[in-house]
Short mmCIF file of C-alpha atoms and ligand atoms in Angstrom, two decimals:
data_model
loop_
_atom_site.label_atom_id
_atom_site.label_comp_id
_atom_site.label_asym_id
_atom_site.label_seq_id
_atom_site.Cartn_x
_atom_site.Cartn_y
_atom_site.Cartn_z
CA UNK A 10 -12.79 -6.32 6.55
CA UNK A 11 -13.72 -8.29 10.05
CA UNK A 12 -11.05 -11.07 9.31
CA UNK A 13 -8.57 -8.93 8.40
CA UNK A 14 -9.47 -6.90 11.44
CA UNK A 15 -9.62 -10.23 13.88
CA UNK A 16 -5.72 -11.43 12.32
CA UNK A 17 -4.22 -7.98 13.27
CA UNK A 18 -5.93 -8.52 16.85
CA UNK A 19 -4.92 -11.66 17.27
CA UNK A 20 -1.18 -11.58 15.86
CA UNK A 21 -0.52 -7.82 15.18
CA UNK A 22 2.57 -6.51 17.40
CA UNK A 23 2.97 -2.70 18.74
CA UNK A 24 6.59 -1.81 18.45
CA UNK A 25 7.79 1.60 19.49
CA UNK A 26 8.07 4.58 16.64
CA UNK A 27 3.69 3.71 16.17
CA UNK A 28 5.26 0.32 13.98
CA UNK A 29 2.54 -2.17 13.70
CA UNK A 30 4.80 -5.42 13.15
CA UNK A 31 2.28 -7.99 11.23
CA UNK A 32 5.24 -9.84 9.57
CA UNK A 33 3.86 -13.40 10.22
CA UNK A 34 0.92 -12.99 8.11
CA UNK A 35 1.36 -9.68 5.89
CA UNK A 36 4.69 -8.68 4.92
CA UNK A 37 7.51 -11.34 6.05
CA UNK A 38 5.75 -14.76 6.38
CA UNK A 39 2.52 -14.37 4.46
CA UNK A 40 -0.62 -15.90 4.88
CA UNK A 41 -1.46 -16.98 1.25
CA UNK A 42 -5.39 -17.21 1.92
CA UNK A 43 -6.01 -14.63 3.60
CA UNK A 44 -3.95 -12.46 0.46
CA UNK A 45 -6.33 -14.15 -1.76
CA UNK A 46 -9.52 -13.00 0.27
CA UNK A 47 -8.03 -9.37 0.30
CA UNK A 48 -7.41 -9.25 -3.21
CA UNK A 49 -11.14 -10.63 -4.06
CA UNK A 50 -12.28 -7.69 -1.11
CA UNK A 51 -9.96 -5.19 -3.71
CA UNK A 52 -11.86 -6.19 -6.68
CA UNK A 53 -15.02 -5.77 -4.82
CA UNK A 54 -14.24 -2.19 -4.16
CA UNK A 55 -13.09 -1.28 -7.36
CA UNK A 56 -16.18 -2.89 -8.67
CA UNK A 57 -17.00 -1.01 -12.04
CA UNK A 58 -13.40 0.76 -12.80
CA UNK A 59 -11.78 -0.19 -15.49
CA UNK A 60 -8.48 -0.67 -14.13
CA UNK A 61 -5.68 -2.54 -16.35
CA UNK A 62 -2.50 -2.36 -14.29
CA UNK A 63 -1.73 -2.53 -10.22
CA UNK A 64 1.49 -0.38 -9.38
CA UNK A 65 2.83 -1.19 -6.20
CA UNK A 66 6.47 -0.39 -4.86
CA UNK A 67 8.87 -3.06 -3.66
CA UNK A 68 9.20 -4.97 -1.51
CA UNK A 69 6.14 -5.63 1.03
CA UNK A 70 3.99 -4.56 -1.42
CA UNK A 71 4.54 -7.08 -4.09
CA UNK A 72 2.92 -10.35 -2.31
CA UNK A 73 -0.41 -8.07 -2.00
CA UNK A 74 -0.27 -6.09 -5.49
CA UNK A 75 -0.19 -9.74 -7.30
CA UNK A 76 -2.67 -11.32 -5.71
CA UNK A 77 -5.01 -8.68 -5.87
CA UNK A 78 -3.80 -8.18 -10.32
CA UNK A 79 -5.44 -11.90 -9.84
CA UNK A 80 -8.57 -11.04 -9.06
CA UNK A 81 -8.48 -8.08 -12.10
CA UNK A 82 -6.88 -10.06 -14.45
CA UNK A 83 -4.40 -7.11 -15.19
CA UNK A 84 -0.54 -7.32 -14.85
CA UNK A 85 1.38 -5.92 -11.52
CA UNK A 86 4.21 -3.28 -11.80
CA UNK A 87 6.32 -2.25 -8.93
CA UNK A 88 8.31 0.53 -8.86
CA UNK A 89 12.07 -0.41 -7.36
CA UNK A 90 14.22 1.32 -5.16
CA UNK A 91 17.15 2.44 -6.40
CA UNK A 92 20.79 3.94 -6.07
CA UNK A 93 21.47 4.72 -9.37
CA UNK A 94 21.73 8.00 -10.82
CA UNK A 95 22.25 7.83 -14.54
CA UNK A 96 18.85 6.33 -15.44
CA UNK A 97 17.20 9.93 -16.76
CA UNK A 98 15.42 8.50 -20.25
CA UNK A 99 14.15 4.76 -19.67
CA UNK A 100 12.27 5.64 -16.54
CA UNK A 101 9.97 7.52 -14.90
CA UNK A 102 11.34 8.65 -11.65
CA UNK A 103 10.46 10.04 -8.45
CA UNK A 104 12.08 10.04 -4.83
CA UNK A 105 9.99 8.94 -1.74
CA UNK A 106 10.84 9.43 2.23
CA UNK A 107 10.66 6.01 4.01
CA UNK A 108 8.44 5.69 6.88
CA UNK A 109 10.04 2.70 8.47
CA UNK A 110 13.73 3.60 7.60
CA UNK A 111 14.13 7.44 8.18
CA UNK A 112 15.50 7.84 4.71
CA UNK A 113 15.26 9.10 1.29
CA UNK A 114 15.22 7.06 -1.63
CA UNK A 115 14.15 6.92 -5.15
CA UNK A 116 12.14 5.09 -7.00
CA UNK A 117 11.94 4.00 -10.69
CA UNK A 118 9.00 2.80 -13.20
CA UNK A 119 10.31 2.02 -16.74
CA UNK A 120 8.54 4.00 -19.36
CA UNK A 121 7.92 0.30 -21.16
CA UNK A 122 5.51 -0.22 -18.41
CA UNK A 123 2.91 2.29 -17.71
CA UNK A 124 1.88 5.31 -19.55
CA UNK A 125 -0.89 6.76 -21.58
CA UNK A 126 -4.00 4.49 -21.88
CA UNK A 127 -3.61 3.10 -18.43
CA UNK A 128 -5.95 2.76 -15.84
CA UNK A 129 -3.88 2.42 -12.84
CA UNK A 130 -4.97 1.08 -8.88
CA UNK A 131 -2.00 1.36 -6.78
CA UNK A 132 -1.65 -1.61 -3.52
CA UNK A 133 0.02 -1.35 -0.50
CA UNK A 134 0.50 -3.08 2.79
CA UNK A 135 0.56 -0.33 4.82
CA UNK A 136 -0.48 3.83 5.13
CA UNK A 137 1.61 5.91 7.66
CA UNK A 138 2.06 9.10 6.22
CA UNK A 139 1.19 8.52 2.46
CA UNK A 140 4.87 9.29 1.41
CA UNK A 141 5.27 6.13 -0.39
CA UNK A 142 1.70 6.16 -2.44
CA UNK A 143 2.08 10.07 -2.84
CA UNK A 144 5.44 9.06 -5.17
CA UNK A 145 3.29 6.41 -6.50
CA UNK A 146 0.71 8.68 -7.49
CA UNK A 147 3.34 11.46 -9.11
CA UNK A 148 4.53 8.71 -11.42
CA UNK A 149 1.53 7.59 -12.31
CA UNK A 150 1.20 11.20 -13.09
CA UNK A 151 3.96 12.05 -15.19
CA UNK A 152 3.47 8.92 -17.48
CA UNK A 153 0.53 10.32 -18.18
CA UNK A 154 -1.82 7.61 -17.02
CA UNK A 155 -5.04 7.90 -14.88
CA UNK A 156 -5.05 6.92 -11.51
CA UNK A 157 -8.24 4.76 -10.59
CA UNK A 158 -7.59 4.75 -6.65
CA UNK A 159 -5.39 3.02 -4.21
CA UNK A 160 -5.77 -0.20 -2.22
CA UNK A 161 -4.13 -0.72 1.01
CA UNK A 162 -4.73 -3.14 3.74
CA UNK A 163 -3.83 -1.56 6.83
CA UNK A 164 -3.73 2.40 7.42
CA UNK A 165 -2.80 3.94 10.60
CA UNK A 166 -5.76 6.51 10.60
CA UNK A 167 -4.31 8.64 13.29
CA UNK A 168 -1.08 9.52 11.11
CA UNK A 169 -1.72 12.07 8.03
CA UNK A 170 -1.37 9.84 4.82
CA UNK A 171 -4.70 9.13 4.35
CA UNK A 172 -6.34 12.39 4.98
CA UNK A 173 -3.67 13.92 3.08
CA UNK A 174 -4.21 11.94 -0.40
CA UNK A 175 -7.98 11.95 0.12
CA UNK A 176 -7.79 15.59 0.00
CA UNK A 177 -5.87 15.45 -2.93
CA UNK A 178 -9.07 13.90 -4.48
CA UNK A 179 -7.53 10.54 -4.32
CA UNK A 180 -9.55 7.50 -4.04
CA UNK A 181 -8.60 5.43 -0.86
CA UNK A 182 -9.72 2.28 -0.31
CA UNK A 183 -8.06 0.63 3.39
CA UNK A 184 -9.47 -2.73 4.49
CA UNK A 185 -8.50 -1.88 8.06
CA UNK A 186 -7.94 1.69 9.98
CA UNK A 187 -6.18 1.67 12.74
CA UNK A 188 -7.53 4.31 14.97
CA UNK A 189 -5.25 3.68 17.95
CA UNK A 190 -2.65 1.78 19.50
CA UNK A 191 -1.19 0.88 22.78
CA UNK A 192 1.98 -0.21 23.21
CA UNK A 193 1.69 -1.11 26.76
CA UNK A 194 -1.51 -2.26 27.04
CA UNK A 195 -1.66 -4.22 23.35
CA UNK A 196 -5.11 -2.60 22.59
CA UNK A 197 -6.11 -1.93 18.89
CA UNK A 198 -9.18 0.16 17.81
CA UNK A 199 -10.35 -0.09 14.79
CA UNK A 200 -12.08 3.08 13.02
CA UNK A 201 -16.19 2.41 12.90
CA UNK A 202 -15.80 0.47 16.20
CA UNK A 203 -17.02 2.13 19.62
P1 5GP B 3 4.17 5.99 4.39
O1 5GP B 3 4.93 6.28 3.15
O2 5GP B 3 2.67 5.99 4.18
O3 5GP B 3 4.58 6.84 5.56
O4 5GP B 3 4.57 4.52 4.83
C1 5GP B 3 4.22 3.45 4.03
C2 5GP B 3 5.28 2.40 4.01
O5 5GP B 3 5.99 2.30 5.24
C3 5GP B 3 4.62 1.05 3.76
O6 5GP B 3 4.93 0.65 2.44
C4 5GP B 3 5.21 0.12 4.80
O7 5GP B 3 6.18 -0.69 4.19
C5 5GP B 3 5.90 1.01 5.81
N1 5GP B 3 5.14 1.13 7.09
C6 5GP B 3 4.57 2.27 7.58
N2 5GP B 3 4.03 2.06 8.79
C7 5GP B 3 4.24 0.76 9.06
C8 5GP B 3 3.91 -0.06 10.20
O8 5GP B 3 3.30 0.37 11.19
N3 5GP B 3 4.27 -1.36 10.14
C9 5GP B 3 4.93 -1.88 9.07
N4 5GP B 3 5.24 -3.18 9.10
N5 5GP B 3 5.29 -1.13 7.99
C10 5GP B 3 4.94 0.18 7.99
#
C-alpha cells in the first residue's frame, strides 16, 4: 500500500531493539484518514470471505481493528490483557510473550463473544515475531470458530512472525513489509522494492 509505504518513510522512526516508532500516525496519535483508507485496503483483500467479527488485542490494535469492522460491517472484539487469575469459565484464555515489553502476559476473550459460527479476521498494527496473533489465533481456536486470515499494517519481514504463521497455513495479509532497517542511516526497504 504506496501511501502507507510513503507515511512510514516520511515519519517512521528506527529506535534500537529493531522498534519501528510510528506513534504520530499509527498507534499513539493516529491519523484518522489514513485508518479509514487501510481499513477499505482490508476489505479489499478479504474480498469474498465471509468474515463476521475482527479480533484484535488491546491496545494499539483497537484504533485499526474498528475502522477496518467499518468497512465489513461486522463488530470488533479485542482480547484484554490481564492479571487476573480466577477467570477459568467466562473466558477463553491464552498467554502471549510481548514483543515490545519483554514479558509474559495473558490474554482473555469472553465466551459471550466469539465462538462457533464465526468467521473471524484478526487486525494488528504491527508483526515482529507473530507472538501476539499466534495467541490470537489459539483462541480463535479453542472457541471453536474459523479463522478467515489476519490483517496487519506493518510487518517487519526480516523477524520470524510472518513466515512462521504462514506456515501454519495462516492467511497473512500486511499492507507494508519491512525488509530492512537502519538505525544510523534512517533507510527503510520495503519488500517488492529493488
Ligand atoms: P509480535 O507478537 O509479533 O512479536 O509483536 C507484535 C506486537 O508488538 C504488536 O502488537 C505491536 O504492538 C508490538 N510491536 C512489535 N514490533 C514493533 C515495532 O517495531 N514498533 C512498534 N511500535 N510496535 C511493535
Amino acid at each position: 500500500m504506496e501511501l502507507l509505504k510513503e507515511r512510514i518513510r516520511r515519519d517512521g522512526k528506527i529506535k534500537a531493539g529493531n522498534v519501528l516508532k510510528v506513534d504520530s500516525f499509527l498507534n499513539h496519535q493516529m491519523d484518522v484518514q489514513l485508518f479509514a483508507a487501510i481499513g477499505r485496503e482490508f476489505k479489499e483483500r478479504f474480498a469474498g470471505e465471509q468474515v463476521n467479527k475482527i479480533l484484535t488485542i488491546e491496545a494499539s490494535g483497537i484504533g485499526i481493528a474498528c475502522v477496518t469492522a467499518q468497512s465489513f460491517g461486522v463488530p470488533v472484539v479485542f482480547a484484554k490483557k490481564t492479571q487476573t487469575k480466577n477467570i477459568a469459565g467466562e473466558v477463553y484464555t491464552t498467554q502471549v510473550e510481548s514483543y515490545t515489553h519483554g514479558r509474559v502476559y495473558d490474554i482473555i476473550v469472553s465466551r459471550e463473544f466469539l465462538g462457533q459460527g464465526d468467521k473471524v479476521l484478526l487486525i494488528d498494527d504491527f508483526l515482529a515475531n507473530g507472538k501476539a496473533l499466534e495467541g490470537l489465533a489459539r483462541l480463535v481456536e479453542d472457541s471453536g470458530a474459523e479463522l478467515v486470515g489476519a490483517g496487519i499494517v506493518i510487518e517487519k519481514g526480516f523477524q520470524p512472525g510472518g513466515e512462521m504463521l504462514r506456515a501454519k497455513g495462516i492467511r497473512v495479509e500486511s499492507l507494508a513489509v519491512v525488509e530492512s532497517m537502519d538505525e544510523a542511516t534512517g533507510e527503510i526497504r520495503f519488500r517488492g522494492e529493488d
